[in-house]
Coordinates of C-alpha atoms and ligand atoms in Angstrom, one line a residue:
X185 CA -3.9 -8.3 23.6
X186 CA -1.5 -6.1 25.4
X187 CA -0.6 -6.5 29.3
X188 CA -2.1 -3.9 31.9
X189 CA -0.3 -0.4 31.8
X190 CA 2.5 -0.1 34.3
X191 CA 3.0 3.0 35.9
X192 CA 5.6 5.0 35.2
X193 CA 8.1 6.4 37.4
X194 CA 6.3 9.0 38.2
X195 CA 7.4 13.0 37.8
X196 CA 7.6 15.2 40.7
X197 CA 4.3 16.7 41.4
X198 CA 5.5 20.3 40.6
X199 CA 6.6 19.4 37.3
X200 CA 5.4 21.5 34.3
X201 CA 2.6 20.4 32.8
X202 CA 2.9 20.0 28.5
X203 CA 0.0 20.5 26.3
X204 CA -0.7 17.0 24.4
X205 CA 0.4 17.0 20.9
X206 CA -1.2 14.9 18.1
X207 CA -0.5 13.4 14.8
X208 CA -0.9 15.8 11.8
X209 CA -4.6 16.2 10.8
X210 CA -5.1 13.1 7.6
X211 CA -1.8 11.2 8.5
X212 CA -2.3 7.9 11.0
X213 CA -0.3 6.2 13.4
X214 CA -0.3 2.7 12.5
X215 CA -0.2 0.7 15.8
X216 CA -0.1 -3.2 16.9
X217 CA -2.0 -5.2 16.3
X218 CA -3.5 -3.7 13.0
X219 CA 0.7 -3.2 11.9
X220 CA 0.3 -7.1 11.9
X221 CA -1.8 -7.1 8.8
X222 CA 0.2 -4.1 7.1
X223 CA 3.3 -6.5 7.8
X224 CA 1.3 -9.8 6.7
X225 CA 0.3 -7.6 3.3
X226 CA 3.6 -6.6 2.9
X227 CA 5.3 -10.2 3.0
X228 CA 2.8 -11.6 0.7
X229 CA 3.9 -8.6 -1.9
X230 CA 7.1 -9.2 -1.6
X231 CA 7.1 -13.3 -2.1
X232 CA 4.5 -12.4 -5.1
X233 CA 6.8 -9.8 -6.7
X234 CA 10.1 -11.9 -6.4
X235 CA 7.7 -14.7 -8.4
X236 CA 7.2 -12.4 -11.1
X237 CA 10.8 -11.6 -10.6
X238 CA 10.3 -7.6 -9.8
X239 CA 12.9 -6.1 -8.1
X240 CA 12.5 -3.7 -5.0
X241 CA 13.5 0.0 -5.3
X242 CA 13.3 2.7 -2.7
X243 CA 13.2 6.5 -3.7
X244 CA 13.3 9.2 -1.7
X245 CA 10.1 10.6 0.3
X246 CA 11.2 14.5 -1.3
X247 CA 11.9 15.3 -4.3
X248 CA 12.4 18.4 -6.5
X249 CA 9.1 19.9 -7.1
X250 CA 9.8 20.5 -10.9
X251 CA 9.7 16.5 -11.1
X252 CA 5.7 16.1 -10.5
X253 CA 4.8 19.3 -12.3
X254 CA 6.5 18.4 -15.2
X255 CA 5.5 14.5 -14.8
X256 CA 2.0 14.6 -13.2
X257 CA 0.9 17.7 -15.5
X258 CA -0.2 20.8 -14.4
X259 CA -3.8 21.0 -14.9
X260 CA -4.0 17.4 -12.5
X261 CA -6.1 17.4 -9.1
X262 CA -2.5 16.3 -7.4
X263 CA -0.4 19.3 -8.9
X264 CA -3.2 21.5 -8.3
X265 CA -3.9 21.5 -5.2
X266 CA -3.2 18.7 -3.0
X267 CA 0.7 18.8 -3.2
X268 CA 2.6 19.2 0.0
X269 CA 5.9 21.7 -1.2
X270 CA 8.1 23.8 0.3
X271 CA 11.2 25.5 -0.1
X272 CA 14.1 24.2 1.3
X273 CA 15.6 26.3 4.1
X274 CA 18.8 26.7 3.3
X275 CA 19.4 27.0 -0.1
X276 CA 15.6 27.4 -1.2
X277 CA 15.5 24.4 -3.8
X278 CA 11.6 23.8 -4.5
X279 CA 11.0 20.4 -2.8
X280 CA 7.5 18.3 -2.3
X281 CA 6.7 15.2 -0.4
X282 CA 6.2 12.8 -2.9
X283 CA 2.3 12.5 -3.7
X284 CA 3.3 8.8 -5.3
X285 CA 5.9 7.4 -6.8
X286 CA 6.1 7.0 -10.3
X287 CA 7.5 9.8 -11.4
X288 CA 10.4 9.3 -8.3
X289 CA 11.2 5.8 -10.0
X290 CA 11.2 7.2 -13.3
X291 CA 14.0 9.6 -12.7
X292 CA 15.9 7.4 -10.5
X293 CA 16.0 4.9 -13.6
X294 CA 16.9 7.9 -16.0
X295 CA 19.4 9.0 -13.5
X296 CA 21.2 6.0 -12.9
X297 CA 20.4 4.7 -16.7
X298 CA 19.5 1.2 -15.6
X299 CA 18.2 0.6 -18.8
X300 CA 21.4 0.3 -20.7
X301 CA 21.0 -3.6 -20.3
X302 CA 17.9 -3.6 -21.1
X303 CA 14.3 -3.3 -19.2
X304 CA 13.8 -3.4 -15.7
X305 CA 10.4 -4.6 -13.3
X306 CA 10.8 -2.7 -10.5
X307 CA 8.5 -3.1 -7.2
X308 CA 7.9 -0.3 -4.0
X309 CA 6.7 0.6 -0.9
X310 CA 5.8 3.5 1.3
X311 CA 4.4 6.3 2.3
X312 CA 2.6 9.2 -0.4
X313 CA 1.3 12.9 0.6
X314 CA -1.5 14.4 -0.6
X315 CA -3.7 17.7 0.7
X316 CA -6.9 16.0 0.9
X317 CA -10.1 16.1 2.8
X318 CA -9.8 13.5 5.0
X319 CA -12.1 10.7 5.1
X320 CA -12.7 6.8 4.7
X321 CA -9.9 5.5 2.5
X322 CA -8.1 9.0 1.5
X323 CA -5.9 10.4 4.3
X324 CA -2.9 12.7 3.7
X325 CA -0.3 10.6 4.4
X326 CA -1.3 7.1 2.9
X327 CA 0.6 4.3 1.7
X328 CA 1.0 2.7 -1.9
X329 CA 2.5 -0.3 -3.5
X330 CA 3.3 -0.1 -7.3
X331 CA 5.3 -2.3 -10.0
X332 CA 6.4 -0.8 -12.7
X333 CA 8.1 -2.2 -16.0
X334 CA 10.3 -0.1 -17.9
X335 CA 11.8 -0.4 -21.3
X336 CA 9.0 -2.9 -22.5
X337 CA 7.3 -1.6 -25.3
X338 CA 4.7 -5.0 -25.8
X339 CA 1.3 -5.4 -24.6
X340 CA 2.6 -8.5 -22.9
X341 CA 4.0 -6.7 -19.9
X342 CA 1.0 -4.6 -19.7
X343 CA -1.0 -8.1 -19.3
X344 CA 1.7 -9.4 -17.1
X345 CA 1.1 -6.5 -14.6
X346 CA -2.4 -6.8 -14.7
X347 CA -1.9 -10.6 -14.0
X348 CA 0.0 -9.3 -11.1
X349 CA -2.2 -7.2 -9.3
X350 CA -4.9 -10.1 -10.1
X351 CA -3.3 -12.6 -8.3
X352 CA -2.6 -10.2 -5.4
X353 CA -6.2 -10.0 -4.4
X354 CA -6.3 -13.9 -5.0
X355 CA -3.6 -14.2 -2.8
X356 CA -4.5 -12.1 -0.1
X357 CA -8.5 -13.6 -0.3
X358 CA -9.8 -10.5 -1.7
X359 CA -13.1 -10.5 -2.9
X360 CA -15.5 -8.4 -5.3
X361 CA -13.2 -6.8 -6.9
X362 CA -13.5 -5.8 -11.0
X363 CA -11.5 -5.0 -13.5
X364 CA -12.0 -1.9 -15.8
X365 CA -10.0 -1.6 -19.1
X366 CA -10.0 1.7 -21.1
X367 CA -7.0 2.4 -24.4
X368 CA -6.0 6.2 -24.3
X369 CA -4.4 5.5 -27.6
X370 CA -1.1 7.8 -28.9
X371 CA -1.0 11.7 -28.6
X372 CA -2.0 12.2 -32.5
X373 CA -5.6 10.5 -31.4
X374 CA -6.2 12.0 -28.3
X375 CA -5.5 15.7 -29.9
X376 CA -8.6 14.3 -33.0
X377 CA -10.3 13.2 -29.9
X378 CA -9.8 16.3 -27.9
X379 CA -11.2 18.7 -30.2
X380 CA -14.5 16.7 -30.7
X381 CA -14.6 16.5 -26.7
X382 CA -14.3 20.0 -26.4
X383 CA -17.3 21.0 -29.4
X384 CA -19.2 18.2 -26.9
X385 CA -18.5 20.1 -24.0
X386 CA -18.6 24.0 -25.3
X387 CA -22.1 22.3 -26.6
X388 CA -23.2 21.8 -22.9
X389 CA -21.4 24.5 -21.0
X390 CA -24.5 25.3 -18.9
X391 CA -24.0 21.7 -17.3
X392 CA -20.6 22.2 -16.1
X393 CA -18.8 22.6 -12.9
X394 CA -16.2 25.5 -12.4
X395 CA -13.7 23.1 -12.4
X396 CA -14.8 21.5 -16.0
X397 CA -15.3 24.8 -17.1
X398 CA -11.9 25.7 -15.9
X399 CA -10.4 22.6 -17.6
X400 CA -12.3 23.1 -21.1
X401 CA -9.8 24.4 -22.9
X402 CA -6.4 23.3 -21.0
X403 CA -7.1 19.3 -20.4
X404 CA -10.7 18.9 -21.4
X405 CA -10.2 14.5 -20.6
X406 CA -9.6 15.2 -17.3
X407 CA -13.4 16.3 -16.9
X408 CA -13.9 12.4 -17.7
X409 CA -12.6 11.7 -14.5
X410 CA -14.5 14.1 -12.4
X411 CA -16.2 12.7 -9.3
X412 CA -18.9 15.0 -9.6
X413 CA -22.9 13.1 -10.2
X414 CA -24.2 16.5 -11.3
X415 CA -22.0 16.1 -14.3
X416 CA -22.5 12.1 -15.1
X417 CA -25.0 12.5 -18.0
X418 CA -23.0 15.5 -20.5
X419 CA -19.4 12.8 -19.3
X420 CA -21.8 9.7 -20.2
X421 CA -22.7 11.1 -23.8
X422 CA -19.3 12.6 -24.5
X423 CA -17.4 11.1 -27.8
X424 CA -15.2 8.3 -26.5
X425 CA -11.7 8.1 -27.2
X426 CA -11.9 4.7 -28.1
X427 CA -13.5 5.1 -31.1
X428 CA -10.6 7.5 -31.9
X429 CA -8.4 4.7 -31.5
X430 CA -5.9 3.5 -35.1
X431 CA -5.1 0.4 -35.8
X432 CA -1.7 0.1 -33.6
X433 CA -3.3 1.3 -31.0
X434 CA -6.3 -0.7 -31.1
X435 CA -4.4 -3.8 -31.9
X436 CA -2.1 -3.6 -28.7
X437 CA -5.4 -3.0 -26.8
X438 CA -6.6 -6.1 -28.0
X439 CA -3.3 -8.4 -27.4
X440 CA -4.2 -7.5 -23.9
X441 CA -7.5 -8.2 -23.9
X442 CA -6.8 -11.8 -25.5
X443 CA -4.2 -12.7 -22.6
X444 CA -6.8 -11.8 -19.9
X445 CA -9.6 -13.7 -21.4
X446 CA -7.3 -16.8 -22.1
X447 CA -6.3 -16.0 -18.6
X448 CA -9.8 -16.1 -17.3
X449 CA -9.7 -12.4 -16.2
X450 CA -13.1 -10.9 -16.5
X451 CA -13.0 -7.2 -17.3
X452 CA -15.2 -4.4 -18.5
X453 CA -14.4 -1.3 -20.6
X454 CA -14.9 1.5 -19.6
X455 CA -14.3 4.2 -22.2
X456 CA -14.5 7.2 -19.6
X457 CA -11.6 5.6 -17.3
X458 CA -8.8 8.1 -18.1
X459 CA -7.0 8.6 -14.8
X460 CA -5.8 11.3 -12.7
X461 CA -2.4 12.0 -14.2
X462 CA -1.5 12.8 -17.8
X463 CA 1.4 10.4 -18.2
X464 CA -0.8 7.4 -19.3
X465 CA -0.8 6.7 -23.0
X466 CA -2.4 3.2 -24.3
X467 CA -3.8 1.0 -21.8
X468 CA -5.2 2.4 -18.5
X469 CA -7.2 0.5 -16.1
X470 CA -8.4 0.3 -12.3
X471 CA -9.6 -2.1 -10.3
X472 CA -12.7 -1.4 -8.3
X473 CA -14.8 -2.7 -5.0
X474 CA -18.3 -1.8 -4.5
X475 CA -17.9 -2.7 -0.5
X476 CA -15.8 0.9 0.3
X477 CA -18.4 3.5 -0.7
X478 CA -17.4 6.2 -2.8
X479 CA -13.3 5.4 -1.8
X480 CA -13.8 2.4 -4.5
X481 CA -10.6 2.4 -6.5
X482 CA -7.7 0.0 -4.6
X483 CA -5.1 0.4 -7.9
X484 CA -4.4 1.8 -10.8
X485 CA -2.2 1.9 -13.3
X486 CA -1.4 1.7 -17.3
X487 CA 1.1 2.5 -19.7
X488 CA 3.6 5.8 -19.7
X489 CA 5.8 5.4 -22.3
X490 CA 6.3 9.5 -22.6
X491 CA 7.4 10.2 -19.0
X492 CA 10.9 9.3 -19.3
X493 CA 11.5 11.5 -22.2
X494 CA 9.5 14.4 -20.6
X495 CA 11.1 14.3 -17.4
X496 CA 14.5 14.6 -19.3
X497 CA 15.5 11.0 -19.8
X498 CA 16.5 8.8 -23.0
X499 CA 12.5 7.6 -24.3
X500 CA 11.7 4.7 -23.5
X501 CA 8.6 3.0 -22.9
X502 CA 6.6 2.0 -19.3
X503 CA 4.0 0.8 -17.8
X504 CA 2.7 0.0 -14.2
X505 CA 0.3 0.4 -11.1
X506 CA -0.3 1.4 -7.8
X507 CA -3.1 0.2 -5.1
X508 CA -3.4 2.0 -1.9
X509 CA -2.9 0.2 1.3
X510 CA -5.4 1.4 3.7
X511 CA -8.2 0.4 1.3
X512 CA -6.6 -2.7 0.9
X513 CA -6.6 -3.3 4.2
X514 CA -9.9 -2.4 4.6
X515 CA -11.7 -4.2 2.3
X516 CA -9.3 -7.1 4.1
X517 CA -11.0 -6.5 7.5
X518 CA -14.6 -5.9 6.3
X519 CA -14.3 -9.8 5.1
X520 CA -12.7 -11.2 8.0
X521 CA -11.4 -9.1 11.1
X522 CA -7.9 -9.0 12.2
X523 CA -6.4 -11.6 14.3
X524 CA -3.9 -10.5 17.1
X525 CA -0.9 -11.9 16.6
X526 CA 0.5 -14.2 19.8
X527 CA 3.6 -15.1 21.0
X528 CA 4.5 -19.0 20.7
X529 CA 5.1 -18.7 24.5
X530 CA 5.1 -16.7 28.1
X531 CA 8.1 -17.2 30.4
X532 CA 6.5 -17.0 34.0
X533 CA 9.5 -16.2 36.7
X534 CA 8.1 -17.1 39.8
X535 CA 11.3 -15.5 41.4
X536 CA 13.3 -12.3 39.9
X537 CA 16.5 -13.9 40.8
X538 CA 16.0 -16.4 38.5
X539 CA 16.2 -13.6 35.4
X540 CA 20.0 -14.6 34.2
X541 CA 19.2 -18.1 33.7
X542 CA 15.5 -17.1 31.8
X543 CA 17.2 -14.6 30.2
X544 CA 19.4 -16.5 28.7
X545 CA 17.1 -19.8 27.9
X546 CA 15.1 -16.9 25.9
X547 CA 18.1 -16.5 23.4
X548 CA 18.5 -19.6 22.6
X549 CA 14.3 -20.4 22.0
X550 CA 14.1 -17.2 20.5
X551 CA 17.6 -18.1 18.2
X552 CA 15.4 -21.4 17.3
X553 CA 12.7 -19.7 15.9
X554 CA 9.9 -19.5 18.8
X555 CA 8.4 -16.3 19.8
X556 CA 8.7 -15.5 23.6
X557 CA 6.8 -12.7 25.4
X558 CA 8.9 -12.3 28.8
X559 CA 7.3 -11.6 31.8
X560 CA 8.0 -7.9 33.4
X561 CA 7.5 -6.6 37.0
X562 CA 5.5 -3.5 37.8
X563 CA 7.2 -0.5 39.8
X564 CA 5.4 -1.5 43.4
X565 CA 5.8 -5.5 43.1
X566 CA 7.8 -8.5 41.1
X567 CA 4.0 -10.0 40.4
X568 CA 2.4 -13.2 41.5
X569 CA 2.6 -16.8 40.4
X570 CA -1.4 -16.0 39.7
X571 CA -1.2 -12.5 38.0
X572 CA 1.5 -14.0 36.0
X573 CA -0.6 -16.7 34.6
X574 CA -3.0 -14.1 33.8
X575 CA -0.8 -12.2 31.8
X576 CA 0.4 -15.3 30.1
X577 CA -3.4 -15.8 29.3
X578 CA -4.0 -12.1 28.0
X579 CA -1.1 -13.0 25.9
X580 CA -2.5 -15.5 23.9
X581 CA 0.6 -17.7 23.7
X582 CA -0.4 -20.8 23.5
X583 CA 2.4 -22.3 26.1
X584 CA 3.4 -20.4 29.6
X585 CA 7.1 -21.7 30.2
X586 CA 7.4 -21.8 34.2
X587 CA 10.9 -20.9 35.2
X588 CA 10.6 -22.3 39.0
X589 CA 13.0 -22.1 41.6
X590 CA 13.0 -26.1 41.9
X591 CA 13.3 -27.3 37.8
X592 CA 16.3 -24.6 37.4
X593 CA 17.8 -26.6 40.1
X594 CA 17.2 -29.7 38.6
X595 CA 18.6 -27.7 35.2
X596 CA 14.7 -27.9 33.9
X597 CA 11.5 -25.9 32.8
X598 CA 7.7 -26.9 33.1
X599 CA 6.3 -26.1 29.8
X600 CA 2.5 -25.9 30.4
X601 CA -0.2 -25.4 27.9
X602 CA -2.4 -22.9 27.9
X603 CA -4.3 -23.6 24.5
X604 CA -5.5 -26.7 23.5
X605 CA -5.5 -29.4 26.4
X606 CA -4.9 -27.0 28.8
X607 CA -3.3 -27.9 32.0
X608 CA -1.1 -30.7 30.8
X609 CA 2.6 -29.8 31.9
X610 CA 5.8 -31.5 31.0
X611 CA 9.4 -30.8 32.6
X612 CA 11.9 -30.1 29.8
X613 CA 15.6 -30.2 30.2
X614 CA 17.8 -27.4 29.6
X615 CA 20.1 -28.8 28.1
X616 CA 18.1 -30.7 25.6
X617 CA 16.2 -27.7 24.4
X618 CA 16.9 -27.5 20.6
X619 CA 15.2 -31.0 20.7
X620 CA 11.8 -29.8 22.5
X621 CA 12.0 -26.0 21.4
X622 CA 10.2 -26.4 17.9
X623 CA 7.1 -28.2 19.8
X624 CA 6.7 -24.6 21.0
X625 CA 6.2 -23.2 17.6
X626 CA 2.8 -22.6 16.8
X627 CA 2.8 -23.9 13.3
X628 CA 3.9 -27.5 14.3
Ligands
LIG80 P1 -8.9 8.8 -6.3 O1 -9.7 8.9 -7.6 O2 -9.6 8.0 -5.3 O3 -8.5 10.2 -5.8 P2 -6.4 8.7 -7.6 O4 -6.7 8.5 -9.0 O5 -6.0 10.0 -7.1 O6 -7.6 8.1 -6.7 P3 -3.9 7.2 -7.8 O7 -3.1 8.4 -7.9 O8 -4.2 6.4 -9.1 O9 -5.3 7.6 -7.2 O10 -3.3 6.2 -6.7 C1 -3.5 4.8 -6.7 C2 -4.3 4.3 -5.5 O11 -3.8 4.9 -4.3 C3 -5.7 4.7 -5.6 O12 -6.5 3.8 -6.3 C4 -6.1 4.6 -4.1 O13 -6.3 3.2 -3.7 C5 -4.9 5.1 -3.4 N1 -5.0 6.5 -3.0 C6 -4.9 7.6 -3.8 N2 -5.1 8.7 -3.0 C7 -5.3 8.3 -1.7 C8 -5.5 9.0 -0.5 N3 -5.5 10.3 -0.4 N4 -5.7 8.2 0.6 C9 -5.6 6.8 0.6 N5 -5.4 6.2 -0.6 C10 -5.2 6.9 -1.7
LIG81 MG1 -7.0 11.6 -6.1

C-alpha cells in the first residue's frame, strides 16, 4: 500500500510543457510491490545455488556480435531476427545486447581460463534482449536465471542441474510443472539423422511453412522446434533422433534417466524437443506448465560441450539451463497473489520538532533489524495526529511508534499495535530499546 501522493512543488504556470515519454515498446518497468516477489525469487536462488555450491558470475549486458552468431548459429530464430545489434559509435565494433547468456559465460570462462583447476558451476542473473512480438510471457527485455557447469563431462552433472531446477519449483511452491527429456546424441548421429530428416521432409514439401522450407536444407532439426500447429503432423511422423542414438550416447542418456527415477523425478521424452540454439549436444530438456497458455516453457537447458571450442576456447565440455523470470513469476501469482510487503513499524510525530530525536531512535531500530516507514509532511501542512494514524494503517505495519511531545520528555515512546490486539499501547524507554526493539520485528 503506498501513502496518498504529495504534491509537488509546483512549476511556474508558464513553464514549457514536455511530451510524456514511455518505456521502450516489450521492455517493463518492474515497480513495488510486484519487485518484492522478483527480490523474494531472487533470494531463494541464491540460498539454493550456494547449496548446490554454484558460484555467481556477472557478464556484461553487450557483447561482440560475432559471439552469438558464431555460438547461437546462424540459421536460429534469435540470430535471425530477434537480435538487438548495433554498431558501436565510435570505433564501429559490431555489438548486441545479449539475447541470453550462455554464450557471454562461456567466453568469459575461456577468457579468463578458469578451468585450469578444474570445472566450475557457475550461477546468473539479469536482464536478456530479444526482437519479439510482445505478449503474455515474452517481452523484449526479459529476465533469466541460468547455472551452468563447465568442464564436467559425466551425466551426473547433467542430473545434478536438473535436480536443481527441480527443487527450485519445490522451493518456491510451484506447481504443475513437467519435465521433458530428449538425447541429441554427438555430431556423427545427428548428420545420419539429418539426412533421413531431410528425405522425410523433401517427401512432404507441400506441408511446409516458408520458414521450414527455408531451413530444409541449412538446419532441417530446427523445423522440430517450430511453433507452427499447421506443421504438427509431417514434425510428429518425422524419424526421431533418438533412434539414431550409439551406444555412448544412449548410455549417458540413460545414467540420467536412472538418477531422476531413483530421485523420484517424473519425466517424459520427448523425441522432438531439440531447442532453439544449436549448441546443445546430448541431453536437452525443458520444463513445461500447462497454466501460461502457449508461453509454456519456464527453463531450458542441456548439455554444450562444443561451444567453448567453437567460440575459440580450449574444448571442454558443458552443460546448463535457463528459466525466464516473468513466467516464473507468473505462474507464482496465478497460484497465490502477491502480498505487499509491510514495514515492521510507522513512526507517528505528532510535532515536527520532535524529528532529531525520531530521527535518530530510527537508526538505531532500523540498525537492529526492524523495518520503519517514517512519517512525512505534505507541502500545505505537518499532518494530523488522525491522518497520521491513517497512514500508519495504509502502511500495513503492524506497530505505529508514537513519538509524543510528553514520552520524549520522559525519554520514552508509546508503541501501539495496530495488528493483532489492536489498541493495546505500552511506553518503552529510550534508552532500553535494544531490549524491546526485536518485539517490533514481525517474525517474532
Ligand atoms: P520460446 O520457445 O518460448 O521462444 P526459447 O526456446 O526461445 O523460448 P530459451 O532461449 O531457451 O527460450 O530461454 C529460456 C527461457 O527464457 C524460456 O524457457 C522462457 O521461459 C524464457 N524466455 C525466452 N524468451 C523470452 C521472452 N522473449 N520473454 C520472456 N521470457 C522468455
Ligand atoms: Mg524464442
Amino acid at each position: 500500500m503506498s501513502e496518498k501522493p504529495q504534491a509537488a512543488p509546483s512549476a511556474a504556470a508558464s513553464a514549457p510543457r514536455f511530451e510524456k515519454l514511455s518505456a521502450v515498446k516489450g521492455m517493463n518497468d518492474i515497480l513495488p510491490p510486484e519487485s518484492a516477489q522478483w527480490e523474494w525469487l531472487e533470494d531463494k536462488v541464491r540460498q539454493l545455488m550456494a547449496r548446490h555450491a554454484y558460484r555467481n558470475i556477472r557478464t556484461p549486458i553487450v557483447e561482440p556480435t560475432p559471439l552469438f552468431v558464431r555460438g547461437l548459429g546462424e540459421v536460429t530464430d534469435i540470430v535471425e531476427k530477434e537480435m538487438y545489434s548495433f554498431e558501436d559509435k565510435l570505433n564501429g565494433e559490431a555489438l548486441t545486447l545479449r539475447p541470453e547468456n550462455t554464450a557471454g559465460v562461456v567466453r568469459a570462462v575461456a577468457e579468463h581460463s578458469m578451468l585450469y583447476d578444474g570445472g566450475k558451476r557457475l550461477y546468473y542473473m539479469g536482464p536478456m534482449f530479444r526482437h519479439e512480438r510482445p505478449q503474455r510471457g515474452r517481452y523484449r527485455q526479459f529476465h533469466q536465471i541460468g547455472a551452468e557447469a563447465l568442464g564436467f563431462p559425466g551425466a551426473e552433472v547433467d542430473a545434478e542441474l536438473i535436480l536443481l531446477a527441480n527443487a527450485l519449483w519445490q522451493e518456491l511452491g510451484l506447481k504443475d510443472v513437467r519435465l521433458e527429456l530428449n538425447s541429441l546424441g554427438q555430431p556423427a548421429e545427428r548428420k545420419a539423422h539429418r539426412a533421413a530428416l531431410i528425405a522425410h521432409f523433401e517427401q512432404h514439401e507441400a506441408l511446409l511453412d516458408e520458414d521450414a522450407r527455408r531451413r530444409l536444407h541449412s538446419n532441417p532439426l530446427r523445423i522440430l522446434d517450430t511453433k507452427n500447429p499447421a506443421m504438427r503432423e509431417v514434425v510428429e511422423s518425422a524419424p526421431r533422433l533418438i533412434d539414431f542414438l550409439g551406444e555412448a550416447s544412449l548410455a549417458h542418456f540413460n545414467t540420467v534417466r536412472g538418477i531422476l527415477d531413483a530421485c523420484g523425478v517424473a519425466y517424459t521424452i520427448n523425441p522432438r524437443l531439440v531447442r532453439g540454439m544449436d549448441y546443445y549436444n546430448l541431453t536437452v530438456f525443458e520444463f513445461i506448465t500447462e497454466s501460461l497458455g502457449s508461453q509454456g516453457t519456464i527453463c531450458g537447458g542441456g548439455r554444450y560441450d562444443y561451444l567453448i571450442e567453437q567460440i575459440g576456447g580450449k574444448a571442454a565440455p558443458a552443460v546448463g539451463w535457463a528459466l525466464g523470470v516473468e513466467r516464473v513469476l507468473e505462474l507464482l501469482r496465478e497460484q497465490a497473489p502477491a502480498q505487499a510487503p509491510a514495514p515492521d513499524a510507522y513512526a507517528i510525530v505528532p510535532d515536527a520538532a520532535a524529528l532529531p530525536v525520531v530521527l535518530k531512535t530510527l537508526v538505531q531500530l532500523r540498525a537492529l533489524g526492524v523495518s520503519v516507514q517514517m512519517h512525512a509532511g505534505a507541502a500545505e501542512s505537518w499532518g494530523s495526529m488522525k491522518s497520521q494514524f491513517k497512514k500508519a494503517d495504509a502502511s500495513g505495519a503492524r506497530h505505529a511508534l508514537i513519538f509524543g511531545g510528553d514520552e520524549l520528555a520522559r525519554g520514552e515512546v508509546t508503541v501501539k499495535s495496530l495488528r493483532d490486539g489492536a489498541g493495546a499501547q505500552q511506553a518503552r524507554a529510550l534508552g532500553d530499546l535494544p531490549q524491546w526493539a526485536i518485539t517490533l520485528q514481525s517474525q517474532n
